[in-house]
Coordinates of C-alpha atoms in Angstrom, one line a residue:
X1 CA -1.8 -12.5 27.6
X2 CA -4.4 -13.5 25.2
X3 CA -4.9 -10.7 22.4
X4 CA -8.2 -8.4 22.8
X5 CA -11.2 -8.9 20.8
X6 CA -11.0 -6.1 18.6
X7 CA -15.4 -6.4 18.0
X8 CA -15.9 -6.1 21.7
X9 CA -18.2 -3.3 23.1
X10 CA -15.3 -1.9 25.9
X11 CA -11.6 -3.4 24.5
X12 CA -9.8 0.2 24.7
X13 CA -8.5 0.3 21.3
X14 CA -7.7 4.0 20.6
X15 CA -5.8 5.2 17.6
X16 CA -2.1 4.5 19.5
X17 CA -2.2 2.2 22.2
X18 CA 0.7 0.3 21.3
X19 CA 3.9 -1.3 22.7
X20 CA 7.4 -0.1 22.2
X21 CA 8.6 0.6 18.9
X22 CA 12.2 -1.7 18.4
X23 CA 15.2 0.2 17.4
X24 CA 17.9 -2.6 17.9
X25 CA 20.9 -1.0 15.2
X26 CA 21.9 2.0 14.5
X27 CA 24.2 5.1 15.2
X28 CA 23.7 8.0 17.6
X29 CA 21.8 10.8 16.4
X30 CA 24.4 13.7 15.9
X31 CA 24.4 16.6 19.3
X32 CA 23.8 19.2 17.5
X33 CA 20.2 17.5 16.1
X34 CA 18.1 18.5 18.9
X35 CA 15.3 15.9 19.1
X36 CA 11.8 17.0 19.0
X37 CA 9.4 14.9 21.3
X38 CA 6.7 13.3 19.2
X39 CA 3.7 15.4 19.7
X40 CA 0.1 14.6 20.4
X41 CA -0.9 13.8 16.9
X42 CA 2.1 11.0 16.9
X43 CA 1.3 9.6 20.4
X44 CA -1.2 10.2 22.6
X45 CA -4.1 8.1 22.6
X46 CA -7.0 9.4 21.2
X47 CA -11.1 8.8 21.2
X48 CA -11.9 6.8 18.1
X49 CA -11.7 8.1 14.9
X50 CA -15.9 7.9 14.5
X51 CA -17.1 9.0 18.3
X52 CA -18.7 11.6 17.2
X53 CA -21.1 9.7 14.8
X54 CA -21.3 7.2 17.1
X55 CA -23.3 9.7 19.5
X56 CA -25.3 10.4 16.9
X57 CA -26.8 7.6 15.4
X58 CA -27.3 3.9 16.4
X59 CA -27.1 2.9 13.1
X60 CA -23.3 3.4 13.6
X61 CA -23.3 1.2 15.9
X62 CA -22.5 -1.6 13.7
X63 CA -19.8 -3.0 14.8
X64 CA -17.0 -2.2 11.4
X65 CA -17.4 1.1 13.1
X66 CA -17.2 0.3 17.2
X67 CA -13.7 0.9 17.1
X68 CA -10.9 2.6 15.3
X69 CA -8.2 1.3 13.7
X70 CA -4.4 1.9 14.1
X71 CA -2.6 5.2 12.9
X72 CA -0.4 4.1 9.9
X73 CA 2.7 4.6 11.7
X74 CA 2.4 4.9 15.3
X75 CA 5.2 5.5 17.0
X76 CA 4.7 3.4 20.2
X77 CA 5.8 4.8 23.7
X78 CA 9.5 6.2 23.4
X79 CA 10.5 6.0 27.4
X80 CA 12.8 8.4 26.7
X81 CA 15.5 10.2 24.8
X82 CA 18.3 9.1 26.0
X83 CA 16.6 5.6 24.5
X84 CA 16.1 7.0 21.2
X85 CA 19.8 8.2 20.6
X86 CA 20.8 4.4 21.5
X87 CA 18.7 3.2 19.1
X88 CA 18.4 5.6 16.5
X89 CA 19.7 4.4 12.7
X90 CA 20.7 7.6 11.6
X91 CA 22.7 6.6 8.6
X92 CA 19.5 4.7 7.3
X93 CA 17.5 7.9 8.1
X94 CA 20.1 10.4 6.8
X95 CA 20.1 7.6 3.5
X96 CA 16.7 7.5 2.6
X97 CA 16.8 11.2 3.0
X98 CA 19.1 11.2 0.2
X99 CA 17.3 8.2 -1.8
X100 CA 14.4 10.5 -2.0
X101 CA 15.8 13.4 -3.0
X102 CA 17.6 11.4 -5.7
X103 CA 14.7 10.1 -6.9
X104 CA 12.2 13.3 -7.2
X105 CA 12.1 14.1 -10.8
X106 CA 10.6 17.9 -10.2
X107 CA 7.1 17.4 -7.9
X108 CA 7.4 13.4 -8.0
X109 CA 9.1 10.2 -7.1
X110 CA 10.4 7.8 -9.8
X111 CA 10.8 4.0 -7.4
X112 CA 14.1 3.5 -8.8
X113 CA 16.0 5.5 -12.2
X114 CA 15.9 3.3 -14.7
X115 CA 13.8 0.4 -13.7
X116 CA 10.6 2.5 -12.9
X117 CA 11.6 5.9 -14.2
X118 CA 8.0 7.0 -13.9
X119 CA 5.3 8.2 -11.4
X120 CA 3.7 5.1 -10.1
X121 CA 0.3 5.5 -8.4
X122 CA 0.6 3.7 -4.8
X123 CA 4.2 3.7 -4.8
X124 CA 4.0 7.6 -4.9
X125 CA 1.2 7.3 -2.2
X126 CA 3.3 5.8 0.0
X127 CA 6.0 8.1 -0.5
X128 CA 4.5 10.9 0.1
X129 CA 4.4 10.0 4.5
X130 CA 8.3 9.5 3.7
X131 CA 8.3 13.6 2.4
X132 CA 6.3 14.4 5.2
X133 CA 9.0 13.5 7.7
X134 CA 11.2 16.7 6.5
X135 CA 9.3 18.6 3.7
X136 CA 5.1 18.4 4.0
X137 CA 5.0 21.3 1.2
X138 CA 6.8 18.2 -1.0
X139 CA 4.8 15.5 0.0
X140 CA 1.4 17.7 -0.5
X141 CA 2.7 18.1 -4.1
X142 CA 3.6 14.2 -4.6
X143 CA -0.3 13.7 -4.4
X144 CA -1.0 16.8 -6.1
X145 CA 1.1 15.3 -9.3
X146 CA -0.4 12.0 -9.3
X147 CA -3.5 13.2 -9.2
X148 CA -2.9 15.6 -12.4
X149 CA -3.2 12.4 -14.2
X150 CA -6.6 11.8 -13.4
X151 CA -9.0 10.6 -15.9
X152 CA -12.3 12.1 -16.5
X153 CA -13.9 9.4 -15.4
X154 CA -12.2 9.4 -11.6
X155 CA -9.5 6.7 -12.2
X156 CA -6.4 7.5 -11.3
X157 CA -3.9 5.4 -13.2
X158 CA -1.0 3.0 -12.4
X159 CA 1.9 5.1 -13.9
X160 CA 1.6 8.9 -15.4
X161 CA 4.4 9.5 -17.6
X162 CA 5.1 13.2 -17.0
X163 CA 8.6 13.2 -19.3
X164 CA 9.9 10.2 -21.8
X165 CA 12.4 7.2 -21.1
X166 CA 13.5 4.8 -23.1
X167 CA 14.3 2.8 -19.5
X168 CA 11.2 1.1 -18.9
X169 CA 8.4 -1.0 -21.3
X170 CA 5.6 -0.4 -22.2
X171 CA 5.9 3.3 -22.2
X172 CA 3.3 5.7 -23.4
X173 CA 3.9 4.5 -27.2
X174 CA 2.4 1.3 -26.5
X175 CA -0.4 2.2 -24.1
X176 CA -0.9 4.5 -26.5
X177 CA 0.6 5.0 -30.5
X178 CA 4.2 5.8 -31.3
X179 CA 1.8 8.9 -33.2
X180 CA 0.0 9.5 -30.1
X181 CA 1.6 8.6 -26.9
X182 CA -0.1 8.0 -23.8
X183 CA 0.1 10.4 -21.0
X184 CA -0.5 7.5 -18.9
X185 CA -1.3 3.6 -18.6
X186 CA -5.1 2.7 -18.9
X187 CA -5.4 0.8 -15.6
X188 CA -5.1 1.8 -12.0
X189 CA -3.2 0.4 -9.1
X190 CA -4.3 -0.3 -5.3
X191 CA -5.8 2.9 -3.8
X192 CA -3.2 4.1 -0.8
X193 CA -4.1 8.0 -1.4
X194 CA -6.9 8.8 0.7
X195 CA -4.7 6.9 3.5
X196 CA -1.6 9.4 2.5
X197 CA -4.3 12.4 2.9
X198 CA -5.3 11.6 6.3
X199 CA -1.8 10.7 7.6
X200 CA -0.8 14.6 6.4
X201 CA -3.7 16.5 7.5
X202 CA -3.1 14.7 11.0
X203 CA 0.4 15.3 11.6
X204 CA 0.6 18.8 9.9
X205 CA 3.1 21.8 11.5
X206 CA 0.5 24.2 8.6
X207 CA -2.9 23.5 9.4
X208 CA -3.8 26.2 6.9
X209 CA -2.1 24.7 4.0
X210 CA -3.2 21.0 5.5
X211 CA -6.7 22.3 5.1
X212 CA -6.5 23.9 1.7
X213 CA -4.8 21.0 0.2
X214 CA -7.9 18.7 1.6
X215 CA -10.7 20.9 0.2
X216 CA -8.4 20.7 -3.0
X217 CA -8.2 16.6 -2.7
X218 CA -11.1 15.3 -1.5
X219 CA -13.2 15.5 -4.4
X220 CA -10.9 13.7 -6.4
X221 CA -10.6 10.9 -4.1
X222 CA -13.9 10.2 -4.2
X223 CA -14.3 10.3 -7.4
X224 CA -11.2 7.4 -7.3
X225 CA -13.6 5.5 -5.1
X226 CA -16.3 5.7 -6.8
X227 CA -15.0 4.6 -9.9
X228 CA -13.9 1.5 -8.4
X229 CA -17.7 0.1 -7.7
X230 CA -18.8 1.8 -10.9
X231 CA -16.2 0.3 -12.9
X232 CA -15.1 -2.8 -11.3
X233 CA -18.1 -3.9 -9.2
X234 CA -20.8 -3.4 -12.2
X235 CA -23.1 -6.4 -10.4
X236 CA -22.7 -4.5 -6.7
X237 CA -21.0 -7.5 -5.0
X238 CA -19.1 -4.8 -2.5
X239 CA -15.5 -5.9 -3.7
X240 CA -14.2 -4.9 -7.0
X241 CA -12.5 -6.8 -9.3
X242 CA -9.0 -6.1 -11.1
X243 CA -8.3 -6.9 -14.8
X244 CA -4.8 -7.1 -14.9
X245 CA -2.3 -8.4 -12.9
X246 CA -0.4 -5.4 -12.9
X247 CA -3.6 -3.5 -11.2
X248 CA -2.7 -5.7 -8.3
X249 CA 0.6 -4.2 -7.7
X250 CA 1.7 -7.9 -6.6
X251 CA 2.4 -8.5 -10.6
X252 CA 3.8 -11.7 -10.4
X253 CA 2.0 -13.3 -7.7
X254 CA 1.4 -16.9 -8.0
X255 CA -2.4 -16.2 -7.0
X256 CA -3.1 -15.2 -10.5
X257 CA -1.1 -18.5 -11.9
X258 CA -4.8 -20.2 -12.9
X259 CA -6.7 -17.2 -14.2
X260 CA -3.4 -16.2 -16.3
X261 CA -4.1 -19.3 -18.2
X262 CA -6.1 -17.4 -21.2
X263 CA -4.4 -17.9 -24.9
X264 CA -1.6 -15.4 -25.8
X265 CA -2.1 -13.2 -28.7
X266 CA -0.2 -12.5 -31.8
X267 CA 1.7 -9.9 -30.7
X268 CA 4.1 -7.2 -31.7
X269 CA 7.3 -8.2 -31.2
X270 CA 8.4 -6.5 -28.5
X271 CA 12.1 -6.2 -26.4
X272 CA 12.0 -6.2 -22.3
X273 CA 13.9 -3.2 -20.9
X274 CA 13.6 -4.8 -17.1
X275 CA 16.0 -7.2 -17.6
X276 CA 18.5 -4.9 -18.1
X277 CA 18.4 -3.3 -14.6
X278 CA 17.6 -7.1 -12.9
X279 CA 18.8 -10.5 -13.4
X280 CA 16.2 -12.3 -14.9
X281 CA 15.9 -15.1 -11.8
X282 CA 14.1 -11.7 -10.0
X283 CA 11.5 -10.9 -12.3
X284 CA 8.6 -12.0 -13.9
X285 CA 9.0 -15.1 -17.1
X286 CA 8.5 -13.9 -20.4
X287 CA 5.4 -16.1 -21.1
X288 CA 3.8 -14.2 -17.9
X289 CA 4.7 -10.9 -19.9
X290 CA 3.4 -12.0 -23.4
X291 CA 0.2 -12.3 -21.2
X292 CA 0.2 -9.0 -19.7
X293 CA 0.9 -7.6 -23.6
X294 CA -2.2 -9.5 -24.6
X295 CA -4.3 -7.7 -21.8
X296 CA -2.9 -4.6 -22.9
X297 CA -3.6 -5.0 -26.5
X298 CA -7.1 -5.8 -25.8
X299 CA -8.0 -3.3 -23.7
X300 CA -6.5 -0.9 -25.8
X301 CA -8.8 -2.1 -28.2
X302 CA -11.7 -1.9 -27.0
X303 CA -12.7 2.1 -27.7
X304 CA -8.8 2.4 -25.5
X305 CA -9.8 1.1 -22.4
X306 CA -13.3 2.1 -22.3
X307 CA -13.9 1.0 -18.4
X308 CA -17.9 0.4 -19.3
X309 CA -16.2 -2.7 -21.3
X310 CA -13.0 -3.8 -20.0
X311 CA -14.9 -5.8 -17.2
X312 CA -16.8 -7.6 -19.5
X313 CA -14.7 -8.6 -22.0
X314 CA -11.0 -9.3 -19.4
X315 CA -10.2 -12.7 -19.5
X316 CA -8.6 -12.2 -16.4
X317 CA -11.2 -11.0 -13.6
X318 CA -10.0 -11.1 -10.2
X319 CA -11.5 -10.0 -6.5
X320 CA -7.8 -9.0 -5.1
X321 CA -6.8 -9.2 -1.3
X322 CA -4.3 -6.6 -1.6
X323 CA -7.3 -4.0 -3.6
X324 CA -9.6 -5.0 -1.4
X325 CA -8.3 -4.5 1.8
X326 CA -6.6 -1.4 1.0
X327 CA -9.4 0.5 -0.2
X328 CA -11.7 -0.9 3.0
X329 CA -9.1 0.9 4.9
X330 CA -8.8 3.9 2.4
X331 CA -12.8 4.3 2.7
X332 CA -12.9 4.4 6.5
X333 CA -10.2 7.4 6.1
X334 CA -12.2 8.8 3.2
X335 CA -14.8 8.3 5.6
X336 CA -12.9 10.3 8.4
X337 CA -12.1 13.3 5.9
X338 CA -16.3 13.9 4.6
X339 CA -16.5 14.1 8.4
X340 CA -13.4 17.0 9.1
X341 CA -15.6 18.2 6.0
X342 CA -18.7 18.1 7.6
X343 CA -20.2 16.6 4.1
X344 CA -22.9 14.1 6.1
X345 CA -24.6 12.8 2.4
X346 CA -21.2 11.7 1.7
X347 CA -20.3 9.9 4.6
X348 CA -23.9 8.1 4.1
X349 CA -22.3 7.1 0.6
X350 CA -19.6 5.7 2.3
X351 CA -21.4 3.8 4.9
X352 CA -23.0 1.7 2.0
X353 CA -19.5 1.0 0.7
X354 CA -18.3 -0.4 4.1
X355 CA -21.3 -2.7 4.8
X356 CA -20.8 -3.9 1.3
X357 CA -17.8 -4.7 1.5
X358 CA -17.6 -6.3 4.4
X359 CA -20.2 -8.6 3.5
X360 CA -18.6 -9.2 0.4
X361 CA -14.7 -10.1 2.2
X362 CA -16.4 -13.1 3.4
X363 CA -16.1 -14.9 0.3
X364 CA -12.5 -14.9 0.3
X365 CA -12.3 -16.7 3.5
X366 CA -11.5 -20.4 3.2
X367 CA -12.0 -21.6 6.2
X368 CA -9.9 -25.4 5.7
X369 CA -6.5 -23.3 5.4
X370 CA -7.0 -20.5 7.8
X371 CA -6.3 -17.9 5.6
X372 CA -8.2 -15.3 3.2
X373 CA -7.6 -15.9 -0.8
X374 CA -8.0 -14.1 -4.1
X375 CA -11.2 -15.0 -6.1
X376 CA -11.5 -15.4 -9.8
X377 CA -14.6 -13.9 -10.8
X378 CA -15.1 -16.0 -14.2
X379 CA -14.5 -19.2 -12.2
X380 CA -16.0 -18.5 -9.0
X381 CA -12.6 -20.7 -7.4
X382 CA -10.6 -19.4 -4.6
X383 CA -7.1 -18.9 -5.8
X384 CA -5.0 -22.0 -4.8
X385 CA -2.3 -19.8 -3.4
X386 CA -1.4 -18.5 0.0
X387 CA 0.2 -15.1 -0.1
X388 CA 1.1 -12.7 2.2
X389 CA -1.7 -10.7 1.1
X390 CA -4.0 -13.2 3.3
X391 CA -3.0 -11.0 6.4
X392 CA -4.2 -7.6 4.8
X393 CA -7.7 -7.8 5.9
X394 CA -6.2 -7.3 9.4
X395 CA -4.9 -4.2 7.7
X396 CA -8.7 -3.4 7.3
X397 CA -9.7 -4.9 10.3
X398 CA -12.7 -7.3 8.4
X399 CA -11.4 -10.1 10.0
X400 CA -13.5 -11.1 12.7
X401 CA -11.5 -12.7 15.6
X402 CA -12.0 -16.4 15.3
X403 CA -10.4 -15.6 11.6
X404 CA -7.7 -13.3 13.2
X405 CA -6.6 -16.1 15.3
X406 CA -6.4 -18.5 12.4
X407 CA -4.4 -16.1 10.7
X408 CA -2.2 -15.4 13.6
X409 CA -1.5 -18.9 13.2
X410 CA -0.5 -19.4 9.9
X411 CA 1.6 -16.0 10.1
X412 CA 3.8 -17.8 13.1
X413 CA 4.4 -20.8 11.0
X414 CA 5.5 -19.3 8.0
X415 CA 8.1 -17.3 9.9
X416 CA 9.3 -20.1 11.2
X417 CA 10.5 -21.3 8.2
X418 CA 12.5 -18.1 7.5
X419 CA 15.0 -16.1 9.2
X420 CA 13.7 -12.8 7.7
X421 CA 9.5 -11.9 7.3
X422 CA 7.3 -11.9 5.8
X423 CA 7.4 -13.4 2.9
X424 CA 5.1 -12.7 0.0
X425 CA 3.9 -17.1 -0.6
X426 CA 3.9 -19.8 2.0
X427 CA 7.5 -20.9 2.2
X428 CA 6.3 -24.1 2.3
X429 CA 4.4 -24.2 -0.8
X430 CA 6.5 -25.7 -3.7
X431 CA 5.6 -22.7 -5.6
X432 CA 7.8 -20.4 -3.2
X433 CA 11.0 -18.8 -5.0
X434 CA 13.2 -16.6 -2.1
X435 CA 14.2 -13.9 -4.5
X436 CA 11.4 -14.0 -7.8
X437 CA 9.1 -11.1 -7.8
X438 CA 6.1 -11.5 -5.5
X439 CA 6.6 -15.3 -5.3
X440 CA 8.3 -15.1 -2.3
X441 CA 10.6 -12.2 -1.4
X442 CA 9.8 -9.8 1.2
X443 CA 8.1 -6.4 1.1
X444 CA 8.7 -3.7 3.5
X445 CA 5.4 -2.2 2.2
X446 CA 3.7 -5.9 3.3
X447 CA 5.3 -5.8 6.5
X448 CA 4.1 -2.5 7.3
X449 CA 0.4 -3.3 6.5
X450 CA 0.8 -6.7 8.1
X451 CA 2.1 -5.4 11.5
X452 CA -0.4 -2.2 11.5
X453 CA -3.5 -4.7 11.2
X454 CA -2.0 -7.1 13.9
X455 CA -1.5 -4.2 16.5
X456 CA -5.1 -3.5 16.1
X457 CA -6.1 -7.4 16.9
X458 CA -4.0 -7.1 19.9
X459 CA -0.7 -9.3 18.2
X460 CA 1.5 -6.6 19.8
X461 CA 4.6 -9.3 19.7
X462 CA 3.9 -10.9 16.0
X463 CA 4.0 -7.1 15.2
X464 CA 7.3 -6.5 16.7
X465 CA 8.7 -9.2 15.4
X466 CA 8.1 -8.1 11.6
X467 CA 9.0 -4.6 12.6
X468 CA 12.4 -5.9 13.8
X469 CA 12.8 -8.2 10.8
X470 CA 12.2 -4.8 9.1
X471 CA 14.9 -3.4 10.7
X472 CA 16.9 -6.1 10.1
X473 CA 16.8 -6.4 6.2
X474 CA 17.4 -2.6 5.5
X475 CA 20.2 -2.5 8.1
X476 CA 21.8 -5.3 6.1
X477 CA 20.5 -4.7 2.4
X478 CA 19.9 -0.9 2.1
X479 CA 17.0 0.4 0.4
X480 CA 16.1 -2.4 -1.9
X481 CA 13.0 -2.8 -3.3
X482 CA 12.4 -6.7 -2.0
X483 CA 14.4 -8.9 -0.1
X484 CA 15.3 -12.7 0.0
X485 CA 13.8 -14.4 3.1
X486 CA 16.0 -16.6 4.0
X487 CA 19.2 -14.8 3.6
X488 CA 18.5 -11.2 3.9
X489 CA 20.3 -10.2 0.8
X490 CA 18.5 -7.6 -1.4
X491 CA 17.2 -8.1 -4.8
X492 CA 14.8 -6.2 -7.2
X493 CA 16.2 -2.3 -7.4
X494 CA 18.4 -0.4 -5.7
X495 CA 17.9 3.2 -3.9
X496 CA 14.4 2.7 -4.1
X497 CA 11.8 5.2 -2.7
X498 CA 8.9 3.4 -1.0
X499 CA 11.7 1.1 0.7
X500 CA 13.2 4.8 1.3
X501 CA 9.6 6.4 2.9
X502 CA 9.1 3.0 5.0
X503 CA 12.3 3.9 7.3
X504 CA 11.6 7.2 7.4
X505 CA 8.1 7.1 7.9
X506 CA 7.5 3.9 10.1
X507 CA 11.0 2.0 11.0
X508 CA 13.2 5.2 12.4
X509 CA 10.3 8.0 12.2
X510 CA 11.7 9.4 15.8
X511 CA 15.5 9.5 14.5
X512 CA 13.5 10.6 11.0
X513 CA 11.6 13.5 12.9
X514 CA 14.7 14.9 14.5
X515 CA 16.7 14.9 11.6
X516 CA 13.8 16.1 9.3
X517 CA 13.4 18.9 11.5
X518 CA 17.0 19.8 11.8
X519 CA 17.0 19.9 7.6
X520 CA 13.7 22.2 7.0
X521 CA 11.1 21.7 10.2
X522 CA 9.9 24.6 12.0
X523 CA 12.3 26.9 14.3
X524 CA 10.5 26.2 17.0
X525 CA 11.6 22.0 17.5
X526 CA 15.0 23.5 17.4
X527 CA 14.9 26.0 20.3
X528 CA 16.2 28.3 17.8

């Protein structure tokens, strides 16, 4: 059955109209773990996310907002549950319980101890869904301490360093002065959290404290977005740019390859603490990190990363897929939440945002390969690199369908040249390195966003398939943080929590909510 065109007037997209979820490994659930039924908020269909605007005006009837997009992790329809104790991976589940736990440094997440032993921004994000699963109060307060790092001028950045390490470089005594330190890094990281928001206040068991926390929240996310188009889309093209690599949160990605090609500084000699957790063959060279020091150095220079100069003056200015998408899909939630809030100028704001941006995605498509690219800004060139990343804008649901089909495409043919996806470069591509960081491994965090965005173009089996790679890879590799493609095996860090929040969040959430609510969930899901 060909795949419905998600911009037509009468498809029936709703929030959840989804196949089966895949649960092919795993152990039984315990007996005495009484399962609790997913509820309405994780099933049932629902209207679309903006029918009540769309009664009110017809200028929402453009067509970004005709439809709704899919919850973040939909639980499909679970026939039953004697089904769901065949398939439920309760060791993986009872695991990243355990990874999560391990990790939380008193209100946060660390991503692994001692290769990230700090609060990273969308990492944290993410791992807040895996906390709601079996403790909202904790994953409220995940958001809570990222967002006590908050600069005054709304950007949130890409690590606050609530305690000191000596595990990890650069640390505050470089982003800042070994007199000084830095309470956090000067740059920001993709924005997940108005995402995380939603997801919570939708599946809360405390609608009071659900509520409270919003009112508390909201004005700092916008604040987040608008920052973005003030600080990195000064010439109001409707996508923002990044100015370092690391902003990306795909550091090493082989899409930045040309516009890394600015001279290297004189630096301070300087000693890598990565390579100590990682074998080297995983992470980025260290010419690629003498050029995120000179980045650093710079923009610490200039007034300490004064934002009203860093876009002018970055030799490296790129218009990221990965950015991009996400905060397309992070405004259409922020959108959501001024609506709950009933704040109608707002929302208006928002709207511009939206048509912006999706005028401005369609620069990044090249048509001759099928797929969506990164843009460097000095250059005006597409990146020559295709990256998993391309698929994302499905994740934001920009792509129109002709472009989703193309995609669709490409997607099948790179995972037929691997036994595990997807991977993060064209396997093809003579760039492609199986276990090197972001050149080639795969992210459970990509697959997540990837299948989401092809269940809402109608790619119900491509979706399925990832899922179950998904599966797959943490069945056989644990909680890494990437995996090789073609053999499965796990590289990067071990125990690590985003890897951890995936399972429980999207890849075992029924096994996750039964066992979650066995641990601290409300009396009544346990007949009790």
């Amino acid at each position: 059955m060909a795949p419905q065109d998600p911009l037509a007037e009468n498809n029936g997209y709703t929030l959840d109209s989804q196949g089966p979820d895949s649960f092919p490994l795993g152990m039984k659930i315990p007996s005495t773990v009484k399962v609790r039924r997913p509820s309405a908020a994780d099933l049932a269909p629902q209207s679309p996310i903006l029918a009540e605007s769309l009664a009110k005006s017809p200028v929402d009837r453009v067509f970004w907002r005709k439809r709704s997009l899919h919850r973040l992790f939909s639980l499909g329809n679970i026939k039953s549950e004697q089904e769901l104790d065949e398939h439920a991976r309760t060791q993986i589940v009872e695991d990243s319980i355990y990874v999560m736990r391990m990790n939380d440094f008193g209100g946060y997440t660390v991503p692994a101890q001692g290769l990230y032993p700090f609060q990273w921004n969308w990492d944290s994000a993410i791992v807040s869904a895996g906390w709601a699963v079996f403790d909202e109060a904790r994953a409220w307060e995940e958001l809570e301490k990222l967002f006590s790092g908050q600069w005054e001028d709304g950007m949130v950045p890409s690590i606050v360093f609530h305690r000191p390490s000596n595990t990890y470089f650069p640390g505050p005594d470089i982003w800042g002065t070994p007199q000084k330190p830095s309470k956090s890094t000067g740059i920001t990281q993709p924005p997940v959290a108005a995402l995380s928001v939603r997801f919570l206040y939708e599946h809360t068991e405390n609608p009071e404290l659900a509520e409270q926390k919003l009112v508390s929240l909201f004005p700092k996310l916008l604040a987040w977005h608008r920052w973005w188009y003030k600080a990195r889309d000064p010439e109001n093209t409707g996508v923002v740019a990044i100015l370092h690599p690391w902003e990306s949160g795909m550091d090493n990605s082989p899409a930045w390859d040309e516009s890394m090609k600015f001279p290297i500084d004189k630096l301070p000699r300087y000693v890598r603490c990565d390579l100590n957790h990682v074998d080297s063959c995983m992470r980025p060279t260290q010419e690629t990190y003498d050029r995120y020091l000179t980045l650093l150095h710079r923009f610490k220079a200039a007034n300490f990363y004064d934002p009203s100069r860093l876009y002018w003056i970055s030799p490296f200015r790129v218009t990221d897929l990965c950015v991009n998408s996400i905060l397309i899909r992070a405004n259409r939630d922020l959108r959501w939440l001024a609506l709950r809030l009933e704040k109608d100028d707002i929302v208006k704001e928002i709207d511009e945002w939206l048509n912006k941006g999706f005028e401005g995605f369609k620069q990044l498509w090249d048509e001759d390969s099928g797929l969506f690219k990164c843009k460097d800004q000095l250059t005006g060139k597409l990146a020559n690199a295709p990256i998993s990343a391309a698929f994302l804008p499905l994740f934001a649901g920009v792509a129109t369908k002709e472009q989703a089909d193309k995609l669709t495409h490409n997607l099948e043919r790179w995972l037929g040249q691997v036994n595990y996806g997807v991977p993060s470069m064209d396997p093809e591509d003579h760039r492609f390195e199986p276990l090197r960081y972001w050149r080639g491994p795969v992210w459970i965090i990509m697959n997540w966003m990837i299948s989401n965005g092809l269940r809402h173009y109608g790619y119900d089996e491509l979706a399925d398939r990832i899922k179950d790679d998904s599966i797959s890879l943490t069945t056989k590799a644990g909680l890494r943080e990437y995996f090789d493609p073609l053999t499965g095996d796990g590289a990067g860090g071990r125990n690590f929590s985003w890897t951890a929040a995936m399972c429980l969040a999207w890849l075992d959430r029924p096994a996750a909510i039964a066992i979650g609510h066995k641990m601290s969930g409300p009396k009544k899901h346990l007949n009790a």
